[in-house]
mmCIF file of N, CA and C in Angstrom:
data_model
loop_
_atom_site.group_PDB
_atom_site.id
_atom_site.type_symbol
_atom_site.label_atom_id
_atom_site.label_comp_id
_atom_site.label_asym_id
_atom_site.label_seq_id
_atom_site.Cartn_x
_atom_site.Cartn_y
_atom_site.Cartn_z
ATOM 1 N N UNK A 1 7.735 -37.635 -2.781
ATOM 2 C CA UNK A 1 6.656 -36.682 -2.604
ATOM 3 C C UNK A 1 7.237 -35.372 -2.063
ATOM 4 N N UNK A 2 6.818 -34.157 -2.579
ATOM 5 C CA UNK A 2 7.653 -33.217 -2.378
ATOM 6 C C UNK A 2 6.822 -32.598 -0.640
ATOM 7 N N UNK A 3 8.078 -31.680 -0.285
ATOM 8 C CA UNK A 3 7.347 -31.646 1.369
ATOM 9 C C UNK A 3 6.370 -30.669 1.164
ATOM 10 N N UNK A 4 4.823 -30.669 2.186
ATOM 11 C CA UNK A 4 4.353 -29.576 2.477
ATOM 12 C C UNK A 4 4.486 -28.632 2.429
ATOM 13 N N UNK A 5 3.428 -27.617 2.101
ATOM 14 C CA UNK A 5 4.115 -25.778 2.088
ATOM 15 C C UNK A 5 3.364 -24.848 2.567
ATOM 16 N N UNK A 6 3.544 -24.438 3.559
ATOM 17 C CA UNK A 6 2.796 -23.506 4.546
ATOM 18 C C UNK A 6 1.969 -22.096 3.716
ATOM 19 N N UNK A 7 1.125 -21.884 3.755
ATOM 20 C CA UNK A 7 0.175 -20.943 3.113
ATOM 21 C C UNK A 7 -0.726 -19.607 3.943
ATOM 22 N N UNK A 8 -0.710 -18.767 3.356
ATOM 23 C CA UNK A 8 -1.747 -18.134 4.652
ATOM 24 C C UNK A 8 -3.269 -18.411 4.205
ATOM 25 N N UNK A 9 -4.243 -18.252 5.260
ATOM 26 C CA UNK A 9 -5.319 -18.704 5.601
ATOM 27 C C UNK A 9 -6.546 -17.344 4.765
ATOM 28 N N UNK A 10 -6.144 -15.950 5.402
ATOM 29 C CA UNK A 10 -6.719 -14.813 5.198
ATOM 30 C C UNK A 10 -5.573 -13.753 4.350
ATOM 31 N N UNK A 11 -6.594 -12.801 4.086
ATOM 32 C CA UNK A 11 -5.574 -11.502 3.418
ATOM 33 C C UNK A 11 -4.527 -10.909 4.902
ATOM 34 N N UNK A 12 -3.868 -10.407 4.306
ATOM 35 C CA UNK A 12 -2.822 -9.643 5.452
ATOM 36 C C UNK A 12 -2.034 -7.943 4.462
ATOM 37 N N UNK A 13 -2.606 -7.418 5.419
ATOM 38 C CA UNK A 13 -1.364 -6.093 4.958
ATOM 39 C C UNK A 13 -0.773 -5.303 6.204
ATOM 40 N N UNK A 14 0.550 -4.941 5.198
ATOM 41 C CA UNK A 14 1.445 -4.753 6.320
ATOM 42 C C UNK A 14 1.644 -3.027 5.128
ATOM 43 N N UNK A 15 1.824 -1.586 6.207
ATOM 44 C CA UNK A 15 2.201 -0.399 5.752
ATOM 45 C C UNK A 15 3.239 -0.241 6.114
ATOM 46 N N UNK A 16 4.364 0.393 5.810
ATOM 47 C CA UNK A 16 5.535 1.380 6.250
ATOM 48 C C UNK A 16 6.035 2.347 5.007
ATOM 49 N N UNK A 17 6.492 3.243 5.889
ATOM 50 C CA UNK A 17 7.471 4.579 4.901
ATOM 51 C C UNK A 17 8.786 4.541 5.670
ATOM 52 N N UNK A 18 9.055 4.917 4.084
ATOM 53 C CA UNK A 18 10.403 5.123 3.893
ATOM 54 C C UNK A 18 11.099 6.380 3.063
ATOM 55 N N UNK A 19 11.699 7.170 3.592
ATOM 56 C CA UNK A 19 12.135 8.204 2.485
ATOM 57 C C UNK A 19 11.107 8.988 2.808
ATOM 58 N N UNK A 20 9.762 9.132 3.196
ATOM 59 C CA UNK A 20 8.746 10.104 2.725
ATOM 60 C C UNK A 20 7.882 9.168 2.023
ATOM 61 N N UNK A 21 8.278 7.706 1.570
ATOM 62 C CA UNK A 21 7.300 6.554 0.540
ATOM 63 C C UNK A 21 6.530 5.908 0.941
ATOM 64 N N UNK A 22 5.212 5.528 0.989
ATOM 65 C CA UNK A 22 4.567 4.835 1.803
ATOM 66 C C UNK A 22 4.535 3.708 0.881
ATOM 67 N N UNK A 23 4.865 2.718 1.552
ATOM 68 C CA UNK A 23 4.627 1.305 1.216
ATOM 69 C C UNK A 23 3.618 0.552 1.492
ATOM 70 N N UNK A 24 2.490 -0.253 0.847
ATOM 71 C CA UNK A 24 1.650 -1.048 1.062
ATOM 72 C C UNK A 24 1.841 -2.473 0.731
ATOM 73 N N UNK A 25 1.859 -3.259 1.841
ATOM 74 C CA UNK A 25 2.065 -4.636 0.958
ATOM 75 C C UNK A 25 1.261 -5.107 1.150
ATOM 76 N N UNK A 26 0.401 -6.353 0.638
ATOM 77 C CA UNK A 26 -1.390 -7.145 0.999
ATOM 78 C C UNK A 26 -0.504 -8.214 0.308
ATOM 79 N N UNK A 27 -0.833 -9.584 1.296
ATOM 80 C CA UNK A 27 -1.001 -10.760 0.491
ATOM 81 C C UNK A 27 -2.279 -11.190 0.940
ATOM 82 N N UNK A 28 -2.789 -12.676 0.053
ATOM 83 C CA UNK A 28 -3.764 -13.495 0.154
ATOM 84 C C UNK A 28 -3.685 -14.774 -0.303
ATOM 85 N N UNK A 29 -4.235 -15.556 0.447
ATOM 86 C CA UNK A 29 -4.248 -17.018 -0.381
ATOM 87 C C UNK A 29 -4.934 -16.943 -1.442
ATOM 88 N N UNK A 30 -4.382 -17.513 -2.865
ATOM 89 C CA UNK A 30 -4.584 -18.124 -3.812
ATOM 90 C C UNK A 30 -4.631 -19.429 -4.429
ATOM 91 N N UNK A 31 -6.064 -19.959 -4.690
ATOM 92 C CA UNK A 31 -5.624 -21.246 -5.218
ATOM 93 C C UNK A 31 -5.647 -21.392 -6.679
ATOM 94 N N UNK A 32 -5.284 -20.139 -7.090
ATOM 95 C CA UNK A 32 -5.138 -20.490 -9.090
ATOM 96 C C UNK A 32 -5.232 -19.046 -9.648
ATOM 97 N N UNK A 33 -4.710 -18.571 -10.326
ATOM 98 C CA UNK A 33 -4.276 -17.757 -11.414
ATOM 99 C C UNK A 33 -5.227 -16.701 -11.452
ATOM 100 N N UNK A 34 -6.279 -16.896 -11.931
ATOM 101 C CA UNK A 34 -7.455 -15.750 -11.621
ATOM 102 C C UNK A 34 -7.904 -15.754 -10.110
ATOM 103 N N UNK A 35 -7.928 -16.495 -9.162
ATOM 104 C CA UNK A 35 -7.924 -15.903 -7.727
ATOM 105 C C UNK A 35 -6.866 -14.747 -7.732
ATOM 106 N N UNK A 36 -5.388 -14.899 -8.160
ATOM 107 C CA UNK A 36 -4.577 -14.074 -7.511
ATOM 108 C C UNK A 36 -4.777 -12.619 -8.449
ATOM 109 N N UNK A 37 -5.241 -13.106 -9.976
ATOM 110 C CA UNK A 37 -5.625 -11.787 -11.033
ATOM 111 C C UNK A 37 -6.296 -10.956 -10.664
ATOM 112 N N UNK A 38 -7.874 -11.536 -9.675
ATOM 113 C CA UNK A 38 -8.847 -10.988 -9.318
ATOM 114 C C UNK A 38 -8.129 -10.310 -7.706
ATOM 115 N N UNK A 39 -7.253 -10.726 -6.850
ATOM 116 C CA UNK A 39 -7.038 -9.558 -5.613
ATOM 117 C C UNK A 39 -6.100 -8.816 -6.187
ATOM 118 N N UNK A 40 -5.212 -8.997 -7.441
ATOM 119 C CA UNK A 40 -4.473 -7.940 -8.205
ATOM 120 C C UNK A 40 -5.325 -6.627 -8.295
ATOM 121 N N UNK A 41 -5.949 -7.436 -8.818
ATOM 122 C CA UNK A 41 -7.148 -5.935 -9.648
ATOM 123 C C UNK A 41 -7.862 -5.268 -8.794
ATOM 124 N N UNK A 42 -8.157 -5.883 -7.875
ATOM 125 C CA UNK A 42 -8.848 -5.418 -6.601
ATOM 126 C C UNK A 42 -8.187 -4.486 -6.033
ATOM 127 N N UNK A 43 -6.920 -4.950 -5.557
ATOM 128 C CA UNK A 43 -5.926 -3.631 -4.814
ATOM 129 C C UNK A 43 -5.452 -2.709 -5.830
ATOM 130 N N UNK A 44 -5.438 -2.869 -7.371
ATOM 131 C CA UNK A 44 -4.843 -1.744 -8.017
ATOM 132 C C UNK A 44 -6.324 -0.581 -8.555
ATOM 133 N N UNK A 45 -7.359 -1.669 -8.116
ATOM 134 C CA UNK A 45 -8.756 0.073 -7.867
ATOM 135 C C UNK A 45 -8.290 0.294 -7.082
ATOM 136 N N UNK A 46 -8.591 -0.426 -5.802
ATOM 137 C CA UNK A 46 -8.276 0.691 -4.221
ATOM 138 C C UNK A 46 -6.935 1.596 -4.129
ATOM 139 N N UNK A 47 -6.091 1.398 -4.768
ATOM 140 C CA UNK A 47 -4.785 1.826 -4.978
ATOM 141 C C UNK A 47 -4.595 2.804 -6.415
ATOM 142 N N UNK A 48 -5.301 2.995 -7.104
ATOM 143 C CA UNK A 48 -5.396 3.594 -8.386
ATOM 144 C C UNK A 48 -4.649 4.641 -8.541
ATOM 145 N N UNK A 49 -4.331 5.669 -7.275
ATOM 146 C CA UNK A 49 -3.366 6.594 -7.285
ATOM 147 C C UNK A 49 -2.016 6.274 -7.264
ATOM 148 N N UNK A 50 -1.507 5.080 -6.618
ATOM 149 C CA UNK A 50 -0.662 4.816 -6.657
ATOM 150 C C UNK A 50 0.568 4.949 -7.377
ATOM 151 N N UNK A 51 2.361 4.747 -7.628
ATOM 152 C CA UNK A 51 2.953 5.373 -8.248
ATOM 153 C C UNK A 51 2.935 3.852 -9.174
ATOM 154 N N UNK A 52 3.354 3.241 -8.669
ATOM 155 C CA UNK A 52 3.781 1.263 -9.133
ATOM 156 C C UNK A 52 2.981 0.755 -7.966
ATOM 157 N N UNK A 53 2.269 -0.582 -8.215
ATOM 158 C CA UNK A 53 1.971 -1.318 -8.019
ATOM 159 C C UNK A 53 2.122 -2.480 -8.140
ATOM 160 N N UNK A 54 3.421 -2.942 -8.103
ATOM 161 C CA UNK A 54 4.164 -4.442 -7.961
ATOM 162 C C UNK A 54 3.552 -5.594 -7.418
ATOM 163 N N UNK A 55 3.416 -6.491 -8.304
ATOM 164 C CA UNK A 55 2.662 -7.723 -7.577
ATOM 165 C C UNK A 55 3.486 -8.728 -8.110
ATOM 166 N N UNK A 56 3.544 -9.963 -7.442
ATOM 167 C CA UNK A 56 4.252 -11.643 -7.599
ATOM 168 C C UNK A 56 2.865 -12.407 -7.002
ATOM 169 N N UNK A 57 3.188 -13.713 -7.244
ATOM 170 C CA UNK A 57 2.563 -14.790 -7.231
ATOM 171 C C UNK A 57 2.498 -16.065 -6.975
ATOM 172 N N UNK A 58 2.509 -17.174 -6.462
ATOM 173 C CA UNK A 58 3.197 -18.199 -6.405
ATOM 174 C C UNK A 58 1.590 -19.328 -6.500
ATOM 175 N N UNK A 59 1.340 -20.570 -7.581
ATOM 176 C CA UNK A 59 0.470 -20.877 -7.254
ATOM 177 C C UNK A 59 0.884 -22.323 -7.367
ATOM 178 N N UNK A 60 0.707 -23.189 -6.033
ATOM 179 C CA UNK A 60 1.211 -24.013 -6.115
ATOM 180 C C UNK A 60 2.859 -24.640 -6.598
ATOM 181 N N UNK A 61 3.621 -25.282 -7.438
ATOM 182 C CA UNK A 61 4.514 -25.571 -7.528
ATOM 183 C C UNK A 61 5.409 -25.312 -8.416
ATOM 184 N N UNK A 62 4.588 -24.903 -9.703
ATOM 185 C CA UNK A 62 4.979 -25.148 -11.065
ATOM 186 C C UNK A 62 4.936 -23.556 -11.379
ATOM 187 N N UNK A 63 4.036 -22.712 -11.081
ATOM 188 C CA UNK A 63 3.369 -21.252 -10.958
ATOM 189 C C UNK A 63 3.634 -19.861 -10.319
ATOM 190 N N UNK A 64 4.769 -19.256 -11.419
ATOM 191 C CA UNK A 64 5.485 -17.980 -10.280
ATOM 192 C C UNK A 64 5.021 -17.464 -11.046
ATOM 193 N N UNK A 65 4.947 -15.912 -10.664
ATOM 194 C CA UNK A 65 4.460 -14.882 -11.652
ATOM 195 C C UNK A 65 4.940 -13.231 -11.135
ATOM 196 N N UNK A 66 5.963 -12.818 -11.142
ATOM 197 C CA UNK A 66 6.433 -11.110 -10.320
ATOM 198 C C UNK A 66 6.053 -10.133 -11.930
ATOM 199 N N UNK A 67 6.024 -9.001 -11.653
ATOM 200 C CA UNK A 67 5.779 -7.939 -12.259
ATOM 201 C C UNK A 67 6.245 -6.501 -11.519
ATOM 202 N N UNK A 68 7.214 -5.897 -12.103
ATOM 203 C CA UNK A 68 7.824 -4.653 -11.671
ATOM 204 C C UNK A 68 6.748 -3.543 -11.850
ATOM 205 N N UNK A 69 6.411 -3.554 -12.181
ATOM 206 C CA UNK A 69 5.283 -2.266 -12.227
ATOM 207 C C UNK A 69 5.873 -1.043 -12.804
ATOM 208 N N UNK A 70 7.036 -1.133 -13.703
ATOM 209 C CA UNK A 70 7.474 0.980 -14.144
ATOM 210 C C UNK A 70 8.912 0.671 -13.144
ATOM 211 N N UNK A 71 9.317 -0.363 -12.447
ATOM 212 C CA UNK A 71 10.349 -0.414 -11.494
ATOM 213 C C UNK A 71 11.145 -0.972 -12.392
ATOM 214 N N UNK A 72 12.837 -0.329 -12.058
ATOM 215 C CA UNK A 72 13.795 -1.371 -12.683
ATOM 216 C C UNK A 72 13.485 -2.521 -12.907
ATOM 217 N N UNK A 73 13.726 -3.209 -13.989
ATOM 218 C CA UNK A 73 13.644 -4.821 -14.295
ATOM 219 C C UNK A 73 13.926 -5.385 -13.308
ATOM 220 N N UNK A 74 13.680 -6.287 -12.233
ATOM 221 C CA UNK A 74 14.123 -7.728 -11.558
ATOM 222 C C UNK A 74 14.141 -6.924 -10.051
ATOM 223 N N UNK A 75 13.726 -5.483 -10.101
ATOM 224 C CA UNK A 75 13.910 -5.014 -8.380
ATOM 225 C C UNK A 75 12.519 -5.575 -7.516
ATOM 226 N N UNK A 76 11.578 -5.695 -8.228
ATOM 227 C CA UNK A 76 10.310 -5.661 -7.503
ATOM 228 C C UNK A 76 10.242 -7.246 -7.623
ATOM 229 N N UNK A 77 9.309 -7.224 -8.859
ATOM 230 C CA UNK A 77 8.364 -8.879 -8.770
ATOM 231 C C UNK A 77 9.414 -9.845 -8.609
ATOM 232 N N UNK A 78 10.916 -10.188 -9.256
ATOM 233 C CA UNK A 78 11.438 -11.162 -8.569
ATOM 234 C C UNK A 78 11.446 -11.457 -7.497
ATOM 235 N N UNK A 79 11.967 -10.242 -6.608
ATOM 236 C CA UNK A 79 12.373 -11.061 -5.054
ATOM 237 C C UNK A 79 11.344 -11.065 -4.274
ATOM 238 N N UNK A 80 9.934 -10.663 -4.501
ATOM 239 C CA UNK A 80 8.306 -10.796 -4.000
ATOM 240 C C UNK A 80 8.667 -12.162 -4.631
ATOM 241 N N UNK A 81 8.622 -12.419 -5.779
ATOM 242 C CA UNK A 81 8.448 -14.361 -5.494
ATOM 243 C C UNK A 81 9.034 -15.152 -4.862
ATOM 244 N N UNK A 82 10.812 -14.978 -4.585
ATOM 245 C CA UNK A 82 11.448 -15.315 -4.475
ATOM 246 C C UNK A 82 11.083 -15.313 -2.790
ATOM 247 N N UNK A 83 10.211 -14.277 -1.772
ATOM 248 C CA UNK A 83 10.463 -14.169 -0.697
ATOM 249 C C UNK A 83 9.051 -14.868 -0.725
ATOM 250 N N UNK A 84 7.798 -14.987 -1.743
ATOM 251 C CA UNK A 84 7.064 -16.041 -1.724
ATOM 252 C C UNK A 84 7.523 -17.368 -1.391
ATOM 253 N N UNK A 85 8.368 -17.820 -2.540
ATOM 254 C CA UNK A 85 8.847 -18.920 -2.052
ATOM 255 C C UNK A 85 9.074 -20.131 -1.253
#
């Protein structure tokens, strides 16, 4: 049986800049594919100005999902899953 896996409960966002860049990150628990589609879409209205909007995913075991957003290939949504993980 594979071990337990710690999850968060509520949404969370964390801001910082860098360079002059403001960074937004939001996660949320998801329990399936359109939960995580639907707070995608959610933060990319509230965010609509935005430059990229990079999102990953993790749903359950079998279920990764990163997206660079206009970012080099493999800089963004990989290591968001990977730090999902």
């Amino acid at each position: 049986m594979p071990a337990p896996y710690l999850t968060l409960t509520t949404a969370v966002e964390h801001e910082s800049e860098v360079r002059r860049s403001r960074f937004l990150c939001a996660v949320a628990p998801a329990r399936s594919v359109e939960e995580a589609a639907a707070f995608i879409a959610g933060r990319r209205r509230e965010h609509a100005d935005a430059t990229h909007n990079c999102t990953a995913y993790v749903i359950g075991q079998r279920v990764q999902k990163g997206d660079d957003d206009g970012e080099p290939g493999g800089t963004a949504g990989t290591p968001m899953v990977q730090a999902l993980v």
